Coordinates of C-alpha atoms and ligand atoms in Angstrom, one line a residue:
M98 CA 33.5 3.9 -17.2
A99 CA 32.4 0.0 -18.3
S100 CA 29.4 0.6 -20.6
L101 CA 26.5 -0.9 -18.5
S102 CA 24.9 -3.4 -20.9
L103 CA 21.8 -4.0 -18.5
S104 CA 19.9 -5.8 -20.4
S105 CA 16.9 -6.6 -19.8
A106 CA 17.3 -10.0 -19.1
H107 CA 18.9 -8.5 -16.0
F108 CA 16.3 -7.4 -15.0
S109 CA 13.5 -10.0 -16.0
S110 CA 15.0 -12.2 -14.2
S111 CA 17.0 -11.0 -11.7
R112 CA 16.1 -12.9 -8.9
S113 CA 16.0 -16.7 -10.9
S114 CA 18.9 -15.9 -12.8
V115 CA 20.8 -17.3 -9.7
S116 CA 20.0 -20.8 -9.9
T117 CA 19.4 -22.1 -7.0
S118 CA 20.8 -24.8 -7.4
S119 CA 24.2 -23.6 -7.9
L120 CA 24.1 -22.3 -4.7
S121 CA 26.4 -24.3 -2.3
P122 CA 24.8 -23.9 1.7
S123 CA 27.9 -24.6 2.3
S124 CA 29.7 -22.1 0.9
P125 CA 29.3 -18.6 3.3
S126 CA 30.2 -16.1 1.5
L127 CA 28.2 -17.0 -1.8
P128 CA 26.0 -13.7 -2.4
L129 CA 22.1 -14.1 -1.9
L130 CA 19.0 -13.3 -3.6
R131 CA 16.7 -12.9 -0.9
S132 CA 13.4 -12.9 -3.3
P133 CA 12.5 -16.5 -4.8
I134 CA 10.2 -17.2 -2.1
R135 CA 8.7 -13.5 -2.6
H136 CA 7.3 -15.4 -6.2
R137 CA 5.9 -18.6 -5.8
H138 CA 4.0 -17.1 -2.3
R139 CA 2.5 -14.2 -4.8
S140 CA 1.3 -16.6 -7.3
L141 CA 0.0 -18.9 -4.8
R142 CA -2.3 -16.2 -2.8
R143 CA -3.1 -14.6 -6.1
L144 CA -5.3 -18.1 -6.9
T145 CA -6.1 -19.2 -3.2
S146 CA -7.0 -15.8 -2.0
F147 CA -8.7 -11.7 -2.2
S148 CA -6.0 -9.4 -0.5
V149 CA -6.4 -5.5 -0.7
V150 CA -4.1 -5.8 -4.2
P151 CA -4.8 -2.8 -6.4
H152 CA -4.7 -2.9 -9.7
R153 CA -5.8 -0.9 -12.7
T154 CA -9.7 -1.7 -13.6
S155 CA -10.8 0.3 -16.5
H156 CA -14.5 0.6 -16.2
S157 CA -16.5 1.8 -19.4
L158 CA -19.5 3.6 -18.8
S159 CA -20.8 4.9 -21.7
T160 CA -23.8 7.9 -22.5
C161 CA -25.2 9.6 -24.9
N162 CA -21.8 10.5 -26.7
S163 CA -19.1 10.8 -24.3
Q164 CA -17.5 7.6 -23.0
I165 CA -15.9 7.6 -19.0
R166 CA -12.4 6.0 -18.1
C167 CA -10.7 5.7 -15.1
S168 CA -9.0 3.5 -13.4
V169 CA -10.2 2.1 -9.4
A170 CA -6.9 3.0 -7.8
E171 CA -4.1 3.7 -9.3
P172 CA -1.3 1.3 -7.6
L173 CA 1.1 1.7 -4.4
K174 CA 4.0 2.9 -4.8
V175 CA 6.4 2.5 -1.9
M176 CA 9.9 3.8 -0.5
I177 CA 11.4 1.9 2.3
S178 CA 14.2 3.3 4.5
G179 CA 17.1 3.0 6.8
A180 CA 19.9 1.9 8.4
P181 CA 21.9 -1.6 7.4
A182 CA 19.8 -4.3 8.9
S183 CA 16.5 -1.7 10.5
G184 CA 14.5 -4.8 8.9
K185 CA 13.4 -3.4 4.6
G186 CA 13.9 -7.1 3.7
T187 CA 11.8 -8.3 6.1
Q188 CA 9.1 -6.0 5.8
C189 CA 9.8 -5.8 2.5
E190 CA 8.3 -9.4 2.6
L191 CA 5.6 -9.1 4.4
I192 CA 4.3 -5.8 2.0
V193 CA 4.4 -8.2 -1.0
Q194 CA 2.6 -10.7 0.6
K195 CA -0.3 -8.0 1.8
F196 CA -0.3 -5.8 -1.2
G197 CA 0.7 -8.0 -4.2
L198 CA 3.7 -4.9 -5.1
V199 CA 6.9 -5.2 -7.2
H200 CA 9.5 -5.4 -4.8
I201 CA 12.7 -3.7 -5.8
S202 CA 15.7 -4.1 -4.2
T203 CA 19.0 -2.7 -5.9
G204 CA 20.8 -5.2 -3.0
D205 CA 19.0 -8.1 -4.4
L206 CA 19.3 -6.6 -7.9
L207 CA 23.5 -5.8 -7.7
R208 CA 24.1 -9.8 -5.5
A209 CA 22.3 -11.3 -8.7
E210 CA 24.4 -9.3 -11.2
V211 CA 27.4 -10.3 -9.0
S212 CA 26.3 -13.7 -8.8
S213 CA 25.3 -14.2 -12.8
G214 CA 28.8 -12.8 -12.9
T215 CA 28.2 -10.4 -15.0
D216 CA 30.2 -7.4 -15.8
I217 CA 27.9 -5.2 -13.5
G218 CA 28.7 -7.9 -10.8
K219 CA 32.3 -8.1 -11.0
R220 CA 32.4 -4.3 -10.4
A221 CA 29.6 -3.7 -8.2
K222 CA 31.4 -7.0 -5.7
E223 CA 34.5 -4.9 -4.3
F224 CA 32.4 -2.0 -3.2
M225 CA 29.7 -4.1 -2.2
N226 CA 32.2 -6.9 0.0
S227 CA 33.8 -3.2 1.6
G228 CA 30.5 -2.2 2.1
S229 CA 30.7 1.4 0.3
L230 CA 28.4 2.0 -2.0
V231 CA 28.2 1.0 -5.5
P232 CA 28.6 3.8 -8.0
D233 CA 25.7 6.1 -8.7
E234 CA 25.2 5.2 -12.8
I235 CA 25.1 1.9 -12.0
V236 CA 22.7 1.5 -9.2
I237 CA 20.4 4.2 -11.0
A238 CA 20.6 2.4 -14.6
M239 CA 19.2 -0.7 -12.8
V240 CA 16.2 1.3 -11.2
A241 CA 15.8 3.1 -14.0
G242 CA 15.2 0.2 -15.7
R243 CA 13.4 -1.7 -13.6
L244 CA 10.5 0.5 -12.7
S245 CA 10.3 1.0 -16.4
R246 CA 8.5 -2.5 -16.7
E247 CA 4.8 -3.4 -17.1
D248 CA 4.5 -5.2 -14.3
A249 CA 6.0 -2.0 -11.8
K250 CA 3.7 0.4 -13.3
E251 CA 0.4 -2.6 -13.2
R252 CA 1.3 -3.7 -9.8
G253 CA 2.9 -1.0 -8.0
W254 CA 6.3 -1.1 -6.4
L255 CA 8.1 -0.9 -3.4
L256 CA 11.5 0.5 -3.5
D257 CA 14.1 -1.0 -1.0
G258 CA 17.2 0.5 -0.8
F259 CA 16.8 3.2 -2.7
P260 CA 17.7 6.0 -3.5
R261 CA 21.0 6.1 -1.0
S262 CA 22.6 9.1 -2.1
F263 CA 21.4 12.3 -3.4
A264 CA 22.0 11.6 -6.5
Q265 CA 20.0 8.9 -6.8
A266 CA 17.3 11.0 -4.7
Q267 CA 17.2 13.7 -8.0
S268 CA 18.0 10.9 -10.8
L269 CA 14.3 9.6 -9.7
E270 CA 12.7 12.9 -9.3
K271 CA 13.9 13.6 -13.2
L272 CA 12.0 10.8 -13.9
N273 CA 9.4 12.1 -12.3
V274 CA 9.4 9.1 -10.1
K275 CA 7.6 9.6 -6.8
P276 CA 6.5 7.6 -4.1
D277 CA 3.3 8.1 -2.0
I278 CA 5.1 6.9 1.4
F279 CA 8.7 7.2 1.6
L280 CA 9.1 4.8 5.3
L281 CA 11.9 5.1 7.7
L282 CA 12.3 2.7 9.3
E283 CA 14.1 3.6 12.8
V284 CA 16.5 1.4 15.0
P285 CA 19.3 2.3 17.3
D286 CA 23.2 1.7 16.2
E287 CA 24.0 -0.9 18.8
I288 CA 20.8 -3.2 17.9
L289 CA 21.9 -2.6 14.1
I290 CA 25.1 -4.2 14.5
E291 CA 23.5 -6.8 16.5
R292 CA 21.1 -8.1 13.8
C293 CA 24.0 -7.9 10.5
V294 CA 26.2 -10.2 13.0
G295 CA 23.0 -12.8 13.4
R296 CA 21.5 -12.6 10.4
R297 CA 21.1 -15.5 8.0
L298 CA 19.8 -16.1 4.6
D299 CA 18.5 -19.1 3.3
P300 CA 19.5 -19.8 -0.6
V301 CA 16.8 -22.1 -1.2
T302 CA 14.0 -19.7 -0.5
G303 CA 16.0 -16.4 -0.1
K304 CA 13.9 -16.2 3.6
I305 CA 16.1 -14.3 5.9
Y306 CA 16.6 -15.0 9.7
H307 CA 18.3 -14.5 12.7
I308 CA 20.3 -16.9 14.9
K309 CA 18.4 -15.3 18.0
N310 CA 15.5 -13.3 16.9
Y311 CA 14.0 -15.2 13.9
P312 CA 15.9 -18.2 14.1
P313 CA 15.4 -21.2 11.1
E314 CA 12.4 -23.4 11.6
S315 CA 14.4 -27.0 11.0
D316 CA 17.5 -27.9 11.5
E317 CA 18.0 -28.8 7.8
I318 CA 17.1 -24.9 7.1
K319 CA 20.4 -24.3 9.2
E320 CA 22.4 -26.2 8.5
R321 CA 22.2 -24.3 4.4
L322 CA 21.9 -20.9 5.7
V323 CA 24.1 -18.2 4.9
Q324 CA 26.0 -15.4 5.8
R325 CA 26.3 -12.2 4.2
P326 CA 29.9 -11.3 3.3
D327 CA 28.9 -7.5 4.5
D328 CA 27.3 -9.2 7.4
T329 CA 31.1 -8.6 9.2
E330 CA 30.5 -6.8 12.8
E331 CA 33.3 -4.1 10.9
K332 CA 31.6 -3.8 7.9
V333 CA 28.5 -3.5 9.3
K334 CA 29.9 -0.5 10.9
A335 CA 31.0 1.0 7.9
R336 CA 27.8 0.7 6.4
L337 CA 26.7 2.6 8.7
Q338 CA 28.7 5.2 9.1
I339 CA 28.4 5.4 5.1
Y340 CA 24.2 5.8 5.5
K341 CA 24.5 8.2 8.1
E342 CA 26.3 10.9 6.1
N343 CA 23.4 10.7 3.0
S344 CA 20.4 10.4 4.5
E345 CA 20.5 13.7 5.4
A346 CA 20.0 14.7 2.2
I347 CA 17.6 11.9 1.1
I348 CA 15.2 12.2 4.1
S349 CA 14.8 15.8 2.9
A350 CA 13.8 15.2 -0.4
Y351 CA 11.0 13.3 0.6
S352 CA 10.3 15.1 3.7
D353 CA 6.6 15.5 2.9
V354 CA 5.9 11.5 2.4
M355 CA 8.0 10.4 4.9
V356 CA 7.2 8.7 8.0
K357 CA 9.3 7.6 10.1
I358 CA 8.6 3.6 12.2
D359 CA 9.8 2.5 14.9
A360 CA 11.3 -0.6 14.1
N361 CA 12.6 -1.8 17.1
R362 CA 10.1 -3.9 18.3
P363 CA 9.0 -7.1 16.8
K364 CA 8.7 -7.3 12.9
E365 CA 5.0 -8.5 13.3
A366 CA 4.5 -4.6 15.3
V367 CA 6.1 -3.0 13.1
F368 CA 4.5 -4.1 9.7
E369 CA 1.1 -3.7 11.7
E370 CA 2.0 -0.3 11.7
T371 CA 3.2 -0.1 7.5
Q372 CA 0.5 -1.9 6.1
T373 CA -2.1 0.3 8.2
L374 CA 0.2 3.4 6.5
L375 CA -0.7 1.7 3.6
S376 CA -4.0 0.5 3.8
Q377 CA -5.5 3.9 4.6
I378 CA -3.3 5.4 1.5
L379 CA -5.1 2.8 -0.6
L380 CA -8.6 3.8 1.4
K381 CA -8.5 7.1 0.7
R382 CA -7.6 7.1 -2.9
M383 CA -10.2 4.5 -3.4
I384 CA -13.1 6.7 -2.1
K385 CA -11.6 9.6 -4.3
T386 CA -11.9 7.4 -7.1
V387 CA -15.6 6.1 -6.2
M388 CA -16.6 9.4 -5.9
L389 CA -14.8 10.8 -9.0
I390 CA -16.9 8.0 -10.7
M391 CA -20.1 8.4 -8.3
K392 CA -19.9 12.2 -9.9
Q393 CA -19.5 11.2 -13.4
V394 CA -22.6 9.0 -13.2
L395 CA -24.5 11.6 -11.7
A396 CA -23.7 13.6 -14.3
D397 CA -24.1 11.2 -16.9
K398 CA -27.5 11.0 -16.5
A399 CA -28.1 13.6 -19.1
S400 CA -29.5 10.8 -21.3
P401 CA -32.9 12.4 -22.4
V402 CA -34.9 10.0 -21.9
Q403 CA -33.5 8.8 -18.1
D404 CA -34.1 12.6 -17.4
K405 CA -37.4 12.9 -19.1
W406 CA -36.2 15.8 -20.8
R407 CA -38.5 15.4 -24.4
G408 CA -35.7 17.3 -26.0
I409 CA -35.2 21.3 -27.2
P410 CA -38.0 22.8 -28.8
T411 CA -38.0 23.6 -31.9
K412 CA -38.9 26.8 -34.3
L413 CA -37.1 28.9 -30.9
N414 CA -36.8 31.3 -33.7
N415 CA -40.3 32.3 -34.4
I416 CA -41.5 35.5 -31.6
P417 CA -43.5 35.6 -29.7
H418 CA -42.5 32.5 -28.6
S419 CA -45.6 29.7 -27.7
R420 CA -46.7 29.7 -24.3
D421 CA -45.4 25.9 -24.7
I422 CA -41.9 27.2 -25.2
R423 CA -41.9 29.2 -22.8
A424 CA -43.7 26.8 -19.8
Y425 CA -40.9 24.3 -21.5
F426 CA -38.2 26.0 -20.3
Y427 CA -39.8 27.5 -17.7
E428 CA -40.5 23.6 -16.3
D429 CA -36.1 22.7 -17.3
V430 CA -35.0 25.6 -14.7
L431 CA -38.1 24.8 -11.8
Q432 CA -36.8 21.3 -12.2
A433 CA -33.1 21.8 -11.9
T434 CA -33.1 24.9 -9.2
I435 CA -35.5 22.0 -7.2
R436 CA -32.4 19.5 -8.0
S437 CA -29.8 22.4 -6.7
I438 CA -31.4 23.0 -3.5
K439 CA -32.1 19.7 -2.8
D440 CA -28.6 19.4 -2.2
G441 CA -27.4 21.8 -0.6
N442 CA -26.8 24.6 -2.5
S443 CA -27.5 27.8 -1.2
R444 CA -25.8 30.0 -4.3
L445 CA -27.5 29.2 -7.7
R446 CA -27.6 31.3 -10.9
V447 CA -29.3 30.3 -14.3
D448 CA -28.6 31.5 -17.4
I449 CA -31.4 31.2 -20.0
N450 CA -31.3 32.7 -23.6
I451 CA -33.5 31.4 -25.6
P452 CA -34.6 35.2 -27.5
E453 CA -37.4 36.2 -25.7
L454 CA -34.9 36.0 -22.8
N455 CA -31.7 37.7 -24.8
P456 CA -31.4 41.9 -24.0
E457 CA -29.2 41.4 -27.8
M458 CA -31.7 40.8 -29.6
D459 CA -34.8 43.0 -30.4
V460 CA -37.2 40.1 -29.7
Y461 CA -36.7 40.3 -26.4
R462 CA -39.9 40.9 -23.6
I463 CA -39.9 42.0 -20.4
G464 CA -42.5 40.0 -19.7
T465 CA -41.2 36.5 -20.5
L466 CA -38.5 36.7 -18.0
M467 CA -41.3 38.4 -14.6
E468 CA -43.7 34.9 -16.6
L469 CA -40.3 33.2 -15.6
V470 CA -39.4 34.8 -12.2
R471 CA -43.3 34.0 -11.1
A472 CA -43.0 30.7 -12.2
L473 CA -40.0 29.5 -9.5
A474 CA -41.5 31.9 -7.2
L475 CA -44.8 30.4 -7.7
S476 CA -43.8 26.7 -7.3
F477 CA -41.6 27.2 -4.3
T478 CA -44.9 28.8 -2.3
D479 CA -46.9 25.2 -2.8
D480 CA -43.8 24.4 -0.9
G481 CA -44.7 26.5 1.5
K482 CA -41.5 28.6 1.3
R483 CA -41.9 33.0 1.9
V484 CA -39.9 34.1 -1.5
K485 CA -38.7 37.2 -1.7
V486 CA -38.6 38.3 -5.4
C487 CA -35.9 41.3 -5.5
V488 CA -35.0 43.8 -8.4
Q489 CA -32.2 45.8 -7.7
G490 CA -33.1 50.0 -7.1
S491 CA -31.6 52.9 -9.1
M492 CA -28.2 53.5 -8.6
G493 CA -27.8 57.2 -8.2
E494 CA -29.2 59.9 -6.8
G495 CA -31.6 63.0 -7.7
A496 CA -30.7 63.2 -11.3
L497 CA -28.4 60.8 -11.2
A498 CA -31.2 58.2 -10.4
G499 CA -31.6 55.7 -12.7
M500 CA -30.8 52.1 -13.9
P501 CA -30.1 49.8 -16.2
L502 CA -32.4 50.0 -19.0
Q503 CA -33.7 45.9 -19.5
L504 CA -34.4 46.7 -15.9
A505 CA -36.5 49.7 -16.1
G506 CA -39.5 49.2 -15.2
T507 CA -39.9 45.9 -13.6
R508 CA -41.2 46.2 -9.7
K509 CA -44.3 47.9 -11.1
I510 CA -44.9 45.0 -13.7
L511 CA -44.2 42.7 -10.7
E512 CA -46.7 44.5 -8.6
Y513 CA -49.3 44.5 -11.8
M514 CA -48.7 40.7 -12.4
D515 CA -51.8 38.3 -11.7
W516 CA -50.0 36.5 -9.1
G517 CA -52.8 34.0 -8.4
D518 CA -54.6 34.0 -4.5
D519 CA -54.9 37.7 -4.0
E520 CA -52.8 36.6 -0.6
T521 CA -49.4 35.8 -2.6
L522 CA -48.1 38.9 -3.0
G523 CA -47.9 40.6 0.0
T524 CA -47.5 36.5 2.5
F525 CA -45.9 34.4 0.3
V526 CA -44.0 36.0 -2.3
K527 CA -43.0 39.2 -1.4
L528 CA -41.0 42.2 -3.3
G529 CA -37.4 43.8 -2.5
A530 CA -34.6 45.0 -3.4
I531 CA -31.5 43.8 -3.7
G532 CA -29.0 45.1 -0.6
G533 CA -28.1 43.4 3.2
K534 CA -31.4 45.5 4.4
E535 CA -33.4 43.4 2.0
V536 CA -33.2 40.1 3.9
D537 CA -35.7 39.7 6.8
E538 CA -35.8 36.7 8.8
E539 CA -39.3 35.3 7.7
D540 CA -38.0 34.6 3.7
D541 CA -36.6 31.7 3.3
M542 CA -35.4 32.4 -0.6
F543 CA -34.6 34.9 -2.8
I544 CA -34.8 34.9 -6.6
L545 CA -33.2 37.9 -8.0
V546 CA -34.1 39.4 -11.4
A547 CA -31.3 39.7 -13.9
P548 CA -28.9 41.5 -11.3
Q549 CA -26.6 43.9 -12.9
N550 CA -24.9 46.1 -13.2
A551 CA -24.8 49.3 -14.3
V552 CA -21.7 51.8 -16.1
G553 CA -20.2 53.5 -13.3
N554 CA -22.2 51.4 -10.8
C555 CA -21.7 47.7 -9.3
I556 CA -24.2 46.0 -7.7
I557 CA -22.1 43.2 -6.4
D558 CA -20.9 44.7 -2.8
D559 CA -25.1 44.9 -2.8
L560 CA -24.9 40.9 -3.7
Q561 CA -22.8 40.5 -1.4
A562 CA -24.2 42.2 1.4
M563 CA -27.5 40.5 1.3
T564 CA -25.9 36.9 0.5
N565 CA -24.2 37.8 3.6
A566 CA -27.5 38.0 5.3
A567 CA -29.6 35.1 3.9
G568 CA -26.4 32.8 5.0
K569 CA -27.5 29.4 4.2
R570 CA -30.9 30.5 2.1
P571 CA -31.1 29.9 -1.3
V572 CA -30.4 33.5 -3.6
I573 CA -31.1 32.9 -6.9
L574 CA -29.8 34.8 -9.9
I575 CA -32.1 34.6 -13.1
N576 CA -29.4 35.9 -15.9
P577 CA -27.4 38.0 -13.8
R578 CA -24.7 40.5 -15.7
L579 CA -21.9 40.6 -13.0
K580 CA -19.1 41.4 -15.6
D581 CA -17.2 44.9 -14.5
L582 CA -18.6 47.7 -16.8
P583 CA -16.6 50.7 -17.3
A584 CA -17.6 53.6 -15.8
S585 CA -17.5 56.9 -18.8
S586 CA -14.6 58.5 -16.9
G587 CA -12.8 54.4 -16.9
I588 CA -11.6 54.8 -13.1
M589 CA -14.8 53.5 -11.3
Q590 CA -14.0 50.3 -11.4
T591 CA -11.0 49.8 -10.7
M592 CA -10.6 49.2 -7.8
G593 CA -11.8 45.8 -5.9
R594 CA -12.5 44.3 -9.0
E595 CA -10.5 41.2 -8.6
Q596 CA -12.4 40.1 -5.5
R597 CA -15.6 41.5 -7.0
L598 CA -15.7 38.9 -10.5
E599 CA -13.9 36.1 -7.5
Y600 CA -17.2 36.6 -5.5
A601 CA -19.5 36.3 -8.9
L602 CA -17.4 33.2 -9.6
T603 CA -18.7 31.8 -6.0
F604 CA -22.4 30.9 -7.9
D605 CA -22.8 27.5 -9.3
N606 CA -24.9 27.5 -12.0
C607 CA -27.6 25.4 -12.0
Y608 CA -29.1 25.9 -15.3
V609 CA -27.5 27.2 -18.8
F610 CA -29.4 27.6 -21.7
R611 CA -28.0 29.2 -25.0
L612 CA -28.4 28.8 -28.9
L613 CA -25.7 29.1 -31.0
Y614 CA -25.5 30.9 -34.1
Y615 CA -23.3 31.1 -37.3
L616 CA -20.4 33.7 -37.7
G617 CA -22.5 36.8 -37.3
T618 CA -26.6 36.3 -37.4
Q619 CA -29.0 35.2 -36.1
Y620 CA -30.3 33.1 -38.0
P621 CA -30.9 29.7 -38.6
I622 CA -29.5 28.2 -34.9
M623 CA -27.1 26.7 -35.5
G624 CA -27.6 24.1 -32.2
A625 CA -27.9 25.2 -28.7
L626 CA -26.3 24.5 -25.1
R627 CA -28.1 22.9 -21.9
M628 CA -26.8 22.1 -18.7
A629 CA -29.3 21.6 -15.9
Y630 CA -28.5 20.5 -12.5
P631 CA -26.4 17.7 -11.8
Y632 CA -26.4 16.5 -15.4
R633 CA -23.5 17.4 -17.4
Y634 CA -23.1 20.0 -20.5
E635 CA -25.1 18.5 -23.8
L636 CA -23.7 20.6 -26.6
Y637 CA -27.1 19.8 -29.6
K638 CA -26.7 20.4 -32.8
R639 CA -29.3 21.5 -35.1
V640 CA -30.5 19.3 -38.0
T641 CA -33.2 20.0 -40.7
E642 CA -34.8 17.0 -42.0
E643 CA -36.5 16.8 -45.3
N644 CA -40.2 17.0 -44.2
G645 CA -38.8 20.8 -43.6
K646 CA -38.9 20.0 -39.9
E647 CA -35.5 20.4 -37.4
K648 CA -34.5 18.7 -34.4
Y649 CA -32.0 19.3 -31.9
V650 CA -29.1 16.1 -31.6
V651 CA -26.9 15.8 -29.0
I652 CA -23.2 15.5 -30.6
S653 CA -21.4 15.8 -27.3
T654 CA -21.3 16.2 -23.3
Y655 CA -19.1 17.7 -21.1
S656 CA -18.5 17.7 -17.2
E657 CA -17.6 21.1 -17.6
R658 CA -19.1 24.3 -19.3
P659 CA -17.4 24.0 -22.5
T660 CA -14.6 25.7 -23.9
P661 CA -15.5 27.7 -27.5
E662 CA -12.7 25.7 -29.0
Q663 CA -14.2 22.4 -27.2
I664 CA -17.8 23.8 -29.3
N665 CA -15.9 23.9 -32.4
H666 CA -14.2 20.8 -32.6
A667 CA -17.4 19.3 -31.7
F668 CA -19.3 21.2 -35.0
S669 CA -16.4 20.7 -37.5
G670 CA -16.4 17.1 -36.7
K671 CA -12.1 18.0 -37.2
S672 CA -9.0 17.5 -35.0
R673 CA -8.1 20.1 -32.5
E674 CA -5.6 21.4 -34.3
Q675 CA -7.3 21.3 -37.9
S676 CA -10.4 23.4 -35.8
K677 CA -7.7 25.7 -34.2
K678 CA -6.8 27.1 -37.3
S679 CA -10.2 27.1 -38.9
S680 CA -11.8 30.7 -39.1
G681 CA -14.1 32.9 -39.6
F682 CA -17.3 30.3 -40.1
W683 CA -17.0 29.3 -36.3
G684 CA -15.4 32.4 -34.6
F685 CA -18.9 33.8 -33.7
L686 CA -19.3 31.0 -30.6
S687 CA -15.8 31.9 -29.0
S688 CA -17.2 35.9 -28.9
V689 CA -20.7 34.7 -27.7
L690 CA -19.4 31.9 -25.1
S691 CA -16.3 33.8 -24.2
Ligands
AP5_1110 P1 20.9 -3.8 0.9 O1 20.8 -5.8 0.9 O2 20.7 -2.9 0.7 O3 21.8 -4.0 2.6 P2 21.0 -2.7 3.3 O4 20.8 -1.9 3.1 O5 22.6 -2.5 4.5 O6 20.0 -3.4 4.5 P3 20.3 -5.1 5.3 O7 19.8 -5.8 3.5 O8 21.5 -5.2 5.7 O9 19.3 -5.2 5.9 P4 17.8 -4.8 6.3 O10 17.1 -3.3 6.6 O11 17.4 -5.1 4.6 O12 17.7 -5.5 7.2 P5 16.9 -7.2 7.5 O13 15.3 -7.7 6.8 O14 17.8 -7.9 6.2 O15 22.8 -3.5 -0.1 C1 23.8 -4.5 0.2 C2 24.8 -3.8 -0.2 O16 24.1 -3.3 -1.6 C3 24.9 -1.8 -0.2 O17 25.7 -2.6 0.8 C4 25.6 -1.3 -1.2 O18 26.9 -2.0 -1.2 C5 25.0 -2.1 -1.8 N1 23.5 -1.1 -2.3 C6 22.6 -1.3 -2.5 N2 22.0 -0.5 -2.9 C7 22.4 0.7 -3.5 C8 22.5 2.0 -3.8 N3 20.9 2.3 -3.7 N4 23.7 2.7 -3.9 C9 24.9 1.8 -4.1 N5 25.0 0.8 -3.9 C10 23.7 0.1 -3.2 O19 17.3 -7.6 8.4 C11 18.4 -7.8 9.4 C12 18.3 -9.1 10.7 O20 17.4 -8.3 11.3 C13 17.7 -9.9 10.1 O21 18.6 -10.9 10.4 C14 16.1 -10.2 10.3 O22 16.0 -11.5 11.0 C15 16.4 -9.3 11.3 N6 14.9 -8.9 12.1 C16 14.6 -7.6 10.5 N7 13.4 -7.1 11.8 C17 13.8 -7.1 12.9 C18 12.8 -6.9 14.0 N8 11.9 -6.5 14.0 N9 13.6 -7.2 15.3 C19 14.1 -8.3 15.4 N10 15.2 -8.7 14.4 C20 14.4 -7.8 13.7

């Protein structure tokens, strides 16, 4: 096989490489390009008007430590297919004018090679003139080269007449080239033949005419029109036959994005449909991108200033926590919860792990948990809501009755607590357990105090029954622990485990606060992770100042809960690879956060 010296020059000037002055209008067999006019049209249009032309636009929205980069809309990628003379070239002209895509027509590229007398052109000529397909390797190399150019990536592309064989479709798959839409123009055979035989091309402008359907605008143009050498009835029939032999395989490769278009209508009517289809894709894509940007912008309101968040209070390891510190967190949880409920969320989860609320630490205080629950409940009752505060009941019978140690006596404490106005408890605030039967019609919302599995007993079924009964009413879990615990025999928890865990994930985090420590220690505090709905996860580093005071500094933010690796990375400031290799020092984070 002759080597394929497809220099970029062939592509960069596939149309302009054929000097129009060298094309003699009197030579009807001269190979033609049908595009020069499109280039001119496009550049003119760009200077004079706005249109639905997608292009990549990078927006940088800097926030505390994060930067958002996104393209407003990915450019369109379109394939157009159909039998010879089904109107592909005609539609492409209109699509390019409207959408500014880079038109890649294998027919045009090959005709350019032929007219330039290149090696490729010489090889392709005989195939084209007989109406057969040019060998795959030639065409594939041409298209791959053209698609890889910057303009096609920037402006999007319109692939016309390719792929035309299964091997060509496979080559695109290997290159990971997939269209957004595959337009298939359908026209009855007898019309195709009539269209081909009557087709004429203007060698000066590259415009496609038809002696009957689309006659030239002037006698001057009419005189210079030429006919393609493969546009005789006999050759058209041969091309049609080849098209039919290959079309099935190609269509099946793109069936998921294929749209059939009745192209036996005036070109304007066909274009109307085509343009609607392409506009819809663009519109959907833009809406999606705008939504994404809005979500990110919203999440990026994490700036402490915008959020009125005064930063993390210091001296968190001084136990008991001062009243101020406690009030500070109650308010933070409350605001996040209110925002989430206002946004229509009804399955919420609060995870707050300051030392007094961390049952893993010996400074854990049930009173602080109860105080938090009361602060939330009373605040909602101020808004006229009836709140049910629920503590799970014992999870066994008789001598086996028991409940997680952390919750022992909780219900009694709630009953003895000061709920302000004498009538609040029992009217606006009611106490209950966890389960479907606990949901009364008058309840507006439910606060569940640290629901958790006890060894051998799973709370999730009761929880699920309760949320089913609650319907759209908010259910707020405060510091839940829904991981399955093994029974002493090790067999209790295996049935339905996956479904239970899946259910646990249906609750949205509306507040997360977790202190971070160095490996194997609980002092000094290394930093903290905070997320207050709807803002981003903020990673703070604790810094000791010269005067001995401490402060928390945001070192990174995340739209999703960061993994231990991401946290390690942010703290160490090492490259990802390095941080992966880092040993024990940061390892504690993994165990804490996984
Ligand atoms: P190529 O140039 O791609 O030819 P084709 O696929 O046969 O298609 P045509 O260009 O003939 O028709 P079209 O669908 O563009 O119709 P048009 O808009 O002009 O390929 C030529 C050759 O190159 C091939 O035979 C092959 O040898 C080789 N080749 C190309 N790609 C290859 C590949 N991938 N692998 C291997 N070889 C390859 O319209 C036709 C006429 O109808 C015009 O006169 C027009 O005015 C008129 N018309 C258009 N729309 C309408 C309408 N709606 N109503 C009435 N008339 C209309």
